[in-house]
mmCIF file of C-alpha atoms and ligand atoms in Angstrom:
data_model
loop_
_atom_site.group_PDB
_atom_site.id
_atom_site.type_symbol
_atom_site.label_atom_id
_atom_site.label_comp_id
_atom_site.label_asym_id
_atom_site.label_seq_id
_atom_site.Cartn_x
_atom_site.Cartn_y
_atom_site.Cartn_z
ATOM 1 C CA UNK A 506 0.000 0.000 0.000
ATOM 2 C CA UNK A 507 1.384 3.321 -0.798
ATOM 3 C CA UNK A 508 1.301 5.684 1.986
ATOM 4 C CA UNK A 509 0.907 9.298 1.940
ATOM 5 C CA UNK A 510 1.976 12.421 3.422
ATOM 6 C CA UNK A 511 1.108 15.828 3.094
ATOM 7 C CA UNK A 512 1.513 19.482 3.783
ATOM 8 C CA UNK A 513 -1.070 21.667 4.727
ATOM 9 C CA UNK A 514 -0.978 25.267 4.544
ATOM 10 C CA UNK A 515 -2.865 28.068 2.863
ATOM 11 C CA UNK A 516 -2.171 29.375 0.294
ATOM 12 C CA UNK A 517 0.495 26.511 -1.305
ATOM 13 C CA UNK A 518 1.084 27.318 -4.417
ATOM 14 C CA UNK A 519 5.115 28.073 -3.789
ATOM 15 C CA UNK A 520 5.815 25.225 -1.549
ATOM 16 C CA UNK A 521 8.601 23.379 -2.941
ATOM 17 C CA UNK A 522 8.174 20.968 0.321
ATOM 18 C CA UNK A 523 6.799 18.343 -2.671
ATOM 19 C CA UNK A 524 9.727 18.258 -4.740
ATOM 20 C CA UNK A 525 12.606 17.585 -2.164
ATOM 21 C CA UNK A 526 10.498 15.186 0.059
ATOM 22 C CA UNK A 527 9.211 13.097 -2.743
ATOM 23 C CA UNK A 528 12.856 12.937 -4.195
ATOM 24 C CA UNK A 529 13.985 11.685 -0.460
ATOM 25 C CA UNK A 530 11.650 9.168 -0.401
ATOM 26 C CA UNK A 531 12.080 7.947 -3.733
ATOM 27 C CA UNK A 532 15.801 7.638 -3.055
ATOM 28 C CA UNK A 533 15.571 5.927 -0.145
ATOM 29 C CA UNK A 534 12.853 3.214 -1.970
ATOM 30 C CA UNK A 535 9.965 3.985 0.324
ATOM 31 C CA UNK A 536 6.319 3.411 -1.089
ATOM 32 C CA UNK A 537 5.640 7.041 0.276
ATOM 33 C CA UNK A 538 3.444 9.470 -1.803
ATOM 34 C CA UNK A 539 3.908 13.548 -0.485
ATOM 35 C CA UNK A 540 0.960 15.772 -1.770
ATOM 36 C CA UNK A 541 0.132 19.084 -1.069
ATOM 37 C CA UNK A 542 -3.332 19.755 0.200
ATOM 38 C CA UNK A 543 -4.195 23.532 -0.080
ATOM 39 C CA UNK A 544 -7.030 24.010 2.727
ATOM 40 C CA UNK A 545 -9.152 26.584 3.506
ATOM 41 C CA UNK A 546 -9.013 27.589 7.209
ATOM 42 C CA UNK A 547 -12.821 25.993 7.724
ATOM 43 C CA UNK A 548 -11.747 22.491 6.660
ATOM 44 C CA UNK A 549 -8.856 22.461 8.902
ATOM 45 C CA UNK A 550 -10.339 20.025 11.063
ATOM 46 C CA UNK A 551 -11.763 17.786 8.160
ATOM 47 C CA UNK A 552 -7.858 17.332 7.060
ATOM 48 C CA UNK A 553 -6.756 16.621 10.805
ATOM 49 C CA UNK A 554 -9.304 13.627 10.995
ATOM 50 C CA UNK A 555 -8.311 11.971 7.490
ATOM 51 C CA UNK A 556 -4.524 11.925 8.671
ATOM 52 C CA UNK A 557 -5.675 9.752 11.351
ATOM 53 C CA UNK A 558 -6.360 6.779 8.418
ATOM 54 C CA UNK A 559 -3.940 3.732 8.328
ATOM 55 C CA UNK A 560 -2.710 5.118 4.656
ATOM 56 C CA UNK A 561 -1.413 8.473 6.691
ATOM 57 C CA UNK A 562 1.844 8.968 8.514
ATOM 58 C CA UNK A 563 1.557 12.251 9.216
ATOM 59 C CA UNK A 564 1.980 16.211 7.774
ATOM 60 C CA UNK A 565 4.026 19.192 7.086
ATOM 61 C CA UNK A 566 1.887 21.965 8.813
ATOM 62 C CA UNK A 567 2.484 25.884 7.042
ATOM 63 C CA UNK A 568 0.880 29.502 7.561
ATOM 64 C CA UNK A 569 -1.299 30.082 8.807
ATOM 65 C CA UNK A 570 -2.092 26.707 10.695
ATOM 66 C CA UNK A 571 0.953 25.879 12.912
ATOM 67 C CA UNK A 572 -0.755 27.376 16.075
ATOM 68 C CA UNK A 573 -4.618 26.282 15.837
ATOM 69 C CA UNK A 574 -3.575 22.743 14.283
ATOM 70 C CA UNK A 575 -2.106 22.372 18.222
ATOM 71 C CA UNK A 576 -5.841 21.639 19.590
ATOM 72 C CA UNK A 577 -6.988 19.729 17.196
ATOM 73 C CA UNK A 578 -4.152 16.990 17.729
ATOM 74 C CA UNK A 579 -3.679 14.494 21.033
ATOM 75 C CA UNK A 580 -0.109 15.189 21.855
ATOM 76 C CA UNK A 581 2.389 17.831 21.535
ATOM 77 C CA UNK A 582 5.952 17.502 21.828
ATOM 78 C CA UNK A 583 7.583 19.247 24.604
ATOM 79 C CA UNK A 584 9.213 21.972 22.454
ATOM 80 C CA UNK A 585 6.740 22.209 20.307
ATOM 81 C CA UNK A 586 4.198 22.944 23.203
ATOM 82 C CA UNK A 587 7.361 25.665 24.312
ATOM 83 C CA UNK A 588 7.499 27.576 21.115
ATOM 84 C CA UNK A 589 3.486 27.619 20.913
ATOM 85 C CA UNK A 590 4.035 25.956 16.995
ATOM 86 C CA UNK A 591 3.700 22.397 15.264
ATOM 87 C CA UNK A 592 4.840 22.156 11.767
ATOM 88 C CA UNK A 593 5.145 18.448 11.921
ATOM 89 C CA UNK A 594 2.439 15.663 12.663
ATOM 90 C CA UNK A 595 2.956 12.216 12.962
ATOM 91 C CA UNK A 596 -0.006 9.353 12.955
ATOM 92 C CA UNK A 597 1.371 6.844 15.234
ATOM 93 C CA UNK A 598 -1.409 4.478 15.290
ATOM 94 C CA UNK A 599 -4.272 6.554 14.659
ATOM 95 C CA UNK A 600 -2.743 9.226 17.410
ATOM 96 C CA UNK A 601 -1.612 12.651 16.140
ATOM 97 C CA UNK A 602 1.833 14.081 17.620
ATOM 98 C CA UNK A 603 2.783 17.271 17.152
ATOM 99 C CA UNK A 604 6.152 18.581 16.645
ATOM 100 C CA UNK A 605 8.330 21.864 15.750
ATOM 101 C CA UNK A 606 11.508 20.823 13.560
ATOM 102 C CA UNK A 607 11.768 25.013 12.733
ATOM 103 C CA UNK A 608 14.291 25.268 15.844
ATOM 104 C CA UNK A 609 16.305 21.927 15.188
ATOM 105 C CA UNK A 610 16.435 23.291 11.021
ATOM 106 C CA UNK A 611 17.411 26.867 12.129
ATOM 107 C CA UNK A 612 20.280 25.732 14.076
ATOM 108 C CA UNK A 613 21.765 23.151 12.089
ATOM 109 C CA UNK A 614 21.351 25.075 9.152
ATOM 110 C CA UNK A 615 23.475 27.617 11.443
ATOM 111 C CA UNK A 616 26.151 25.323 12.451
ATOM 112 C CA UNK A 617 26.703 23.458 9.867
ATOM 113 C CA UNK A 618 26.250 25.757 6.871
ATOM 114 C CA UNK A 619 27.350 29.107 8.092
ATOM 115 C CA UNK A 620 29.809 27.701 10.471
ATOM 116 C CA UNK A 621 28.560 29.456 13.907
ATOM 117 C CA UNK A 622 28.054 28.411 17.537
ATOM 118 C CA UNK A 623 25.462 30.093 19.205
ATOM 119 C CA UNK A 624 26.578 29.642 22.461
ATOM 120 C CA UNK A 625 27.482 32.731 24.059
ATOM 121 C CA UNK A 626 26.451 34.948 21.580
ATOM 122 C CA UNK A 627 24.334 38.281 21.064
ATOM 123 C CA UNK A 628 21.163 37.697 18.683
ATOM 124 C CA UNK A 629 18.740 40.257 17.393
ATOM 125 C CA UNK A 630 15.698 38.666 16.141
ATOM 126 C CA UNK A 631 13.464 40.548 13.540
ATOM 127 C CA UNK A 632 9.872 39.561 14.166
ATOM 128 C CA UNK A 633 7.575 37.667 16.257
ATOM 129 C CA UNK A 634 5.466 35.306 14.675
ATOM 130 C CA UNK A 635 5.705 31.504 14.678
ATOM 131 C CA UNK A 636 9.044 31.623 13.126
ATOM 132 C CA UNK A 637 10.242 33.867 15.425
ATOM 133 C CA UNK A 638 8.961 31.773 18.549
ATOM 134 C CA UNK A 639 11.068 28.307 16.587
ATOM 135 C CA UNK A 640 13.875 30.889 16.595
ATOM 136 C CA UNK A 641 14.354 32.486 19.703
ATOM 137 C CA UNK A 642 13.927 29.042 21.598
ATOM 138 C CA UNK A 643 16.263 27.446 19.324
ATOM 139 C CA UNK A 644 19.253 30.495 20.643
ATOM 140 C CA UNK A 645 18.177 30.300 23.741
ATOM 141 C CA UNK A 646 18.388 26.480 24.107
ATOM 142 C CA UNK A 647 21.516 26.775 22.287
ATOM 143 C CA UNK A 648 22.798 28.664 25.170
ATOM 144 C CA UNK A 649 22.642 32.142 23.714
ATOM 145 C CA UNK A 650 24.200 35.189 25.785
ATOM 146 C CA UNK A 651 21.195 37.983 25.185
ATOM 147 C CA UNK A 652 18.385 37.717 22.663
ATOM 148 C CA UNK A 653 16.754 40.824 21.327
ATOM 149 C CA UNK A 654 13.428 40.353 19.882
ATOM 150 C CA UNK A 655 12.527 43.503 17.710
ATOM 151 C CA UNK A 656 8.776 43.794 16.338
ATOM 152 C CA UNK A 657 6.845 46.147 14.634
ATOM 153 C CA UNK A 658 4.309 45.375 16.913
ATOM 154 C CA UNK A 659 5.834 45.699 20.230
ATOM 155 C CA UNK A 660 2.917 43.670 22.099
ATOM 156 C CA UNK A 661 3.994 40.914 20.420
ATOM 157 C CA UNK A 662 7.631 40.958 20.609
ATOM 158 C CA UNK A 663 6.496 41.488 24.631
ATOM 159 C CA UNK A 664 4.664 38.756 24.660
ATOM 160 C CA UNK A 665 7.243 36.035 23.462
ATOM 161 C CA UNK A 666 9.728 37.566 25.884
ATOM 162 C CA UNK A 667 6.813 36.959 28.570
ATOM 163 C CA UNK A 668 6.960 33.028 27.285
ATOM 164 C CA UNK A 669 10.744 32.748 26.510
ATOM 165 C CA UNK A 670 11.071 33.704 30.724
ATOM 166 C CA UNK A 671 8.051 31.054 31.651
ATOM 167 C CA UNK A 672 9.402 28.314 29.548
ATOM 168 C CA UNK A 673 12.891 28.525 30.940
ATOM 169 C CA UNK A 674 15.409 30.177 28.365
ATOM 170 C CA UNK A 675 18.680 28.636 30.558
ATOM 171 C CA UNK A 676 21.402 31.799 30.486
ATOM 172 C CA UNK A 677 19.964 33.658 28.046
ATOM 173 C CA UNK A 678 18.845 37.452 28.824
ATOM 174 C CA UNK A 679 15.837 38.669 26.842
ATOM 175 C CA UNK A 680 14.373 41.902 25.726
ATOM 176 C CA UNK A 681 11.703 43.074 23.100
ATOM 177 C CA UNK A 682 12.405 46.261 21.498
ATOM 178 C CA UNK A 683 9.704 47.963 19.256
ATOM 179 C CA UNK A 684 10.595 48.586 15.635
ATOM 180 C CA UNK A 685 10.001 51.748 14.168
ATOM 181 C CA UNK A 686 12.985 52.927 12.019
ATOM 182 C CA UNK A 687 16.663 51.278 12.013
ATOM 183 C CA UNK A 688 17.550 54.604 14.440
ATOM 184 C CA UNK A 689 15.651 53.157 16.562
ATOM 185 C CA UNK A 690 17.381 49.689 16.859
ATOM 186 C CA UNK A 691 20.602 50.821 16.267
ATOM 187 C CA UNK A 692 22.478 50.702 19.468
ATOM 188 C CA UNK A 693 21.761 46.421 19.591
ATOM 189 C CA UNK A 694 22.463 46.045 16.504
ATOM 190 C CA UNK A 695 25.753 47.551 16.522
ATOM 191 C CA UNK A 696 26.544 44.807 19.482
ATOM 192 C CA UNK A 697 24.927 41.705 18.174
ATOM 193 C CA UNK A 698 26.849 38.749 17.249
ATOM 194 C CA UNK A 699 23.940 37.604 14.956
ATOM 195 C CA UNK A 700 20.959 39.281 13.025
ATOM 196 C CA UNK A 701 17.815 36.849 11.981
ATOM 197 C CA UNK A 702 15.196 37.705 9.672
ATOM 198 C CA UNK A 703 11.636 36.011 10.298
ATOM 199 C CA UNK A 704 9.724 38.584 9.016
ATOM 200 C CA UNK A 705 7.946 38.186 5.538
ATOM 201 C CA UNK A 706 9.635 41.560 4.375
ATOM 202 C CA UNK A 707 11.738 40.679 1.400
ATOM 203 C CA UNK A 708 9.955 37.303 0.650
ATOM 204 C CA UNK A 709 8.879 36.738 -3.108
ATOM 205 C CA UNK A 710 4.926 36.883 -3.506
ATOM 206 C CA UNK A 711 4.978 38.742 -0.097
ATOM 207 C CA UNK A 712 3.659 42.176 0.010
ATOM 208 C CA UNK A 713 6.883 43.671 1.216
ATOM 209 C CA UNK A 714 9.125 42.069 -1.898
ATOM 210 C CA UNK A 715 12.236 43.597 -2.750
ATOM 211 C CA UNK A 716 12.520 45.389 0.271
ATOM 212 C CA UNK A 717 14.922 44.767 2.821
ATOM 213 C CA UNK A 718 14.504 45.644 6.566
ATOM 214 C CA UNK A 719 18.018 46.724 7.281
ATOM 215 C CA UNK A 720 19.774 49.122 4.644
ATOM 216 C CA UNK A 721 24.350 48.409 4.560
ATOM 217 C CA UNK A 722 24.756 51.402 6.897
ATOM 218 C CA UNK A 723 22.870 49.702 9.605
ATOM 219 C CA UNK A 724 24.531 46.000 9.358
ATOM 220 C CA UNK A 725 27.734 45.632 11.447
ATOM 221 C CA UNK A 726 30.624 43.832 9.134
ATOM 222 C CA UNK A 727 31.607 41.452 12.184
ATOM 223 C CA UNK A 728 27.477 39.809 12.209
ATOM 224 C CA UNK A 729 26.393 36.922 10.678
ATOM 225 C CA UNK A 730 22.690 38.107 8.602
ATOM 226 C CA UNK A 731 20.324 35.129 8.648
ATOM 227 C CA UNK A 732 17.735 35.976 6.916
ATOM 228 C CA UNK A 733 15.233 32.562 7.011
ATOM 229 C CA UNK A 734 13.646 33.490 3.855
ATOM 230 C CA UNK A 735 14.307 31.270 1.408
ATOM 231 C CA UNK A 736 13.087 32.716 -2.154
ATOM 232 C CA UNK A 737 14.799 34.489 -3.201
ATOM 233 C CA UNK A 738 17.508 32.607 -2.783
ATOM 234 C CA UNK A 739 19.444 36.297 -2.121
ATOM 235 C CA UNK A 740 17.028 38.585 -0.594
ATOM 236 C CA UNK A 741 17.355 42.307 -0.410
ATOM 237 C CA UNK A 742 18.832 41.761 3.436
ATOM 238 C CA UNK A 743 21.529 39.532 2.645
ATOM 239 C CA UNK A 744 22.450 41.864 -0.569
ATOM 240 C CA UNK A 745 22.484 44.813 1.650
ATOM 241 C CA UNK A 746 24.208 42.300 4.254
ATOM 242 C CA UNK A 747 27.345 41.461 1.728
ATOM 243 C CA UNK A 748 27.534 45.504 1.064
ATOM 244 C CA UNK A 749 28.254 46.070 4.597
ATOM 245 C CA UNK A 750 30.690 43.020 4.400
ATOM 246 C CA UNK A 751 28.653 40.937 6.390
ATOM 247 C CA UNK A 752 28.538 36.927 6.101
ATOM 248 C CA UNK A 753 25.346 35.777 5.188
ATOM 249 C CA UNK A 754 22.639 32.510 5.093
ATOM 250 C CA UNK A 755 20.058 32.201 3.529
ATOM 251 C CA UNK A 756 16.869 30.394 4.900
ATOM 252 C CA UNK A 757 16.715 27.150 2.468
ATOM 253 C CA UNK A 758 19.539 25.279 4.289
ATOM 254 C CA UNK A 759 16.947 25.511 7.286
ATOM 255 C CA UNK A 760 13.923 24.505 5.269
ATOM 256 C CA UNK A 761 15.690 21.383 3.739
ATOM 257 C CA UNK A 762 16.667 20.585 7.764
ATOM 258 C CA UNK A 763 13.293 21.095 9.173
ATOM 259 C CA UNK A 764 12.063 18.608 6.305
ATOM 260 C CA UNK A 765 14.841 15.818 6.933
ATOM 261 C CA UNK A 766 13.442 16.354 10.136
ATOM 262 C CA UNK A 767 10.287 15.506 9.620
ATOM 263 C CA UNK A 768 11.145 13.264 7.109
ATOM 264 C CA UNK A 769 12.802 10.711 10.175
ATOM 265 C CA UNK A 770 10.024 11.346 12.303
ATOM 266 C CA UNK A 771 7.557 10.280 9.537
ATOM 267 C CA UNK A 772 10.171 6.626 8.572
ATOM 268 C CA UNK A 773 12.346 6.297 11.093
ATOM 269 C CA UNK A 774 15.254 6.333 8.142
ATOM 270 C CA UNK A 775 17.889 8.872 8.122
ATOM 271 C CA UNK A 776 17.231 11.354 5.438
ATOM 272 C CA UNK A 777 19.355 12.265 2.438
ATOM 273 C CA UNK A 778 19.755 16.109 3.369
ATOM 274 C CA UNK A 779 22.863 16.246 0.468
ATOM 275 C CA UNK A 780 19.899 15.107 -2.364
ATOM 276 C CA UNK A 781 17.469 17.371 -0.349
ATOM 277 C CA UNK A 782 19.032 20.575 -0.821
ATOM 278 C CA UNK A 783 20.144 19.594 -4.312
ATOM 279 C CA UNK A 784 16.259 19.217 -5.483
ATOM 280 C CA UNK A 785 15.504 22.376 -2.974
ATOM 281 C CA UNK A 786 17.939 24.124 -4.726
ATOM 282 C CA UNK A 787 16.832 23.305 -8.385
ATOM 283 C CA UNK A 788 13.031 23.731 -7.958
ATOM 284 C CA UNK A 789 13.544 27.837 -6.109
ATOM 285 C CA UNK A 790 15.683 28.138 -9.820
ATOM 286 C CA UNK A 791 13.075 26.716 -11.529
ATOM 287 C CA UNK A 792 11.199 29.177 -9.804
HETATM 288 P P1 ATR B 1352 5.353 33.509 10.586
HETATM 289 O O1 ATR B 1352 4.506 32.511 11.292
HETATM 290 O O2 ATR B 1352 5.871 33.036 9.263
HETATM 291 O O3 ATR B 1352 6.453 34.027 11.452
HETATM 292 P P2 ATR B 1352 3.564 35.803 11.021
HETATM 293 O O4 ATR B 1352 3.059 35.236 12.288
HETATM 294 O O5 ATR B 1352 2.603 36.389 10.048
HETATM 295 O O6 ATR B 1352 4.390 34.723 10.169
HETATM 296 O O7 ATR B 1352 4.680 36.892 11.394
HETATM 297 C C1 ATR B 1352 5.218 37.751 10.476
HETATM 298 C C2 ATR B 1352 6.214 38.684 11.151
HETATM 299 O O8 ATR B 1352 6.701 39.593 10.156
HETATM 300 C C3 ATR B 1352 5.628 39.537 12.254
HETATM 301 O O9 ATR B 1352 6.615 39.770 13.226
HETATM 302 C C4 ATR B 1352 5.279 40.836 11.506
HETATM 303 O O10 ATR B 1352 5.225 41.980 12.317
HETATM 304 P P3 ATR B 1352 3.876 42.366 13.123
HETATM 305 O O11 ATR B 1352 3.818 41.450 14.313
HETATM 306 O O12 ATR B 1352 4.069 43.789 13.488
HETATM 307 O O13 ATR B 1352 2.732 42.146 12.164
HETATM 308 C C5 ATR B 1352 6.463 40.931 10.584
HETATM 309 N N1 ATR B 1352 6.208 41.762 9.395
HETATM 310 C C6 ATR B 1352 5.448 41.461 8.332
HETATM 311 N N2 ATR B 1352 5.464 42.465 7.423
HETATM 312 C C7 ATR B 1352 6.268 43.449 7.942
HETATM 313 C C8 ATR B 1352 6.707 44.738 7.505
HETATM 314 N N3 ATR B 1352 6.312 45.246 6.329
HETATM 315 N N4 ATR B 1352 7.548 45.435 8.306
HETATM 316 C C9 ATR B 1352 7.958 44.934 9.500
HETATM 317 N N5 ATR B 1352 7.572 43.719 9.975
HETATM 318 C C10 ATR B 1352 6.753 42.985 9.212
#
C-alpha cells in the first residue's frame, strides 16, 4: 500500500516541500506518496481527521495553521508545546503528535552551513510570529548570551519575551524592542553577534518584496545576517548584508533541515539532506 503524506498550509502554491520530500523518499525506496493539500481555514479540522487513516503517517503543517492545528491533535511535543508551533504531525497508530523541527532546522542550518556556535552569543531577532517563537527558543536552548526580539508590533515581541522567561530560556537574557525605524534599533544592533530575519519583508509573492529591513549602513561587518527566507535565494537583506561586508545565510539550508526532520520522524530512516538541498535548490531556480 502506498502511503501518503502531506503538507497543509494556505495558500500553497510556492511550496517546494513536494519536490525535495518526494525525491527523499524515492531515493531511499519507500512506497511514500507527499501531496500538497491547499485548505481553507474551515476544513482544517476535516484534514486533521483523514490523517488519522492507516494510509497516513503524518503532515508538514504551514501559515497560517501551525498554532490552531495544536488543539486539534492528542499530543504535543515538549518543544513544540514551548514555542506555541507544530509544523510536523505524525499518525502513530491513529494518534496525532505534534512537533516543531523550525528550531532543530534553524540551528543546524546555522552550524553546519554558516559555520557558527550560538553559544554565548548576542542575537537580534526581527519579528515575532511563529518563526520567530522556533527561533528564539532554538538560541536560547543553544545557550545564547542575550536575545533581542525587535517587532513592529511591540505587544507581540512582549509577549514572546513573557513566554521565553516562563518556559525557561537557561542563560539567556531577553528583551523586546519595538521597531520603528533602524535609528531606533541601532544601538543592539551595533553589538549583536547575529541578526535573523523572520519577518515576511523581502519574501517573493509577499507584500513587502524587494525590500529589505536593514539598509548596509545599519549591518555591522563582524554579524552573521540570517535571513530565514528562502526565495529568493538572495534577498534584499543579505544583498544589503554582503555591502556592509557581512557573512550571510540564507533560509533554504533551514527549510531542507526542518524537512529531513520531519522526514525521520515520519520513517524512522535517516534522510538524504545532500539530495534534499540539491532538489531544494533546483526547484527555487526553476522558480
Ligand atoms: P510567521 O509565522 O511566518 O512568522 P507571522 O506570524 O505572520 O508569520 O509573522 C510575520 C512577522 O513579520 C511579524 O513579526 C510581523 O510583524 P507584526 O507582528 O508587526 O505584524 C512581521 N512583518 C510582516 N510584514 C512586515 C513589515 N512590512 N515590516 C515589518 N515587519 C513585518
Amino acid at each position: 500500500m502506498t502511503m501518503i503524506v502531506g503538507i497543509i498550509g494556505f495558500p500553497l502554491k510556492h511550496t517546494i516541500s513536494p519536490v525535495f520530500q518526494q525525491a527523499a523518499f524515492d531515493h531511499l525506496h519507500l512506497d511514500i506518496r507527499y501531496e500538497a493539500w491547499e485548505t481553507e481555514p474551515q476544513d482544517l479540522g476535516k484534514i486533521v481527521e483523514q490523517l488519522r487513516g492507516n494510509r497516513y503517517l503524518g503532515m508538514n503543517v504551514t501559515v497560517p495553521f501551525k498554532e490552531v492545528v495544536m488543539p486539534l491533535l492528542d499530543k504535543i511535543d515538549d518543544l513544540a508545546r514551548r514555542i506555541g508551533a507544530v509544523n510536523t504531525v505524525a499518525n502513530r497508530a491513529g494518534l496525532l503528535v505534534g512537533f516543531n523541527t523550525d528550531a532543530a532546522g534553524f540551528l543546524r542550518a546555522l552550524r553546519a552551513v554558516a559555520g557558527f556556535e550560538p553559544g554565548h552569543t548576542v542575537a537580534v531577532i526581527l519579528g515575532s510570529g511563529g518563526a520567530a517563537r522556533a527561533v528564539a527558543f532554538a538560541l536560547a536552548d543553544a545557550g545564547a548570551r542575550r536575545i533581542y526580539i525587535v517587532n513592529r508590533t511591540l505587544k507581540r515581541a512582549e509577549a514572546l519575551v513573557a513566554d521565553l522567561a516562563l518556559n525557561g530560556v537557561s542563560g539567556a537574557t531577553v528583551f523586546a524592542r519595538p521597531w520603528t525605524d533602524a535609528g531606533s534599533i541601532r544601538d543592539i544592533i551595533e553589538e549583536c553577534d547575529l541578526i535573523v530575519n523572520t519577518t515576511s519583508v523581502g519574501m517573493k509573492h509577499g507584500p513587502a518584496e524587494l525590500r529589505s529591513p536593514l539598509e548596509a549602513g545599519d549591518i555591522p561587518s563582524r554579524a552573521l545576517v540570517y535571513d530565514i527566507v528562502y526565495n529568493p535565494g538572495v534577498t534584499p537583506l543579505l544583498v544589503e548584508a554582503t555591502k556592509a561586508g557581512a557573512r550571510t545565510l540564507g533560509g533554504l539550508p533551514m527549510l531542507v533541515y526542518q524537512g529531513a526532520a520531519a522526514l525521520e520522524l515520519w520513517t524512522g530512516k535517516e534522510a538524504p539532506v545532500g539530495l534534499m538541498l540539491a532538489k531544494a535548490q533546483e526547484a527555487l531556480a526553476r522558480g
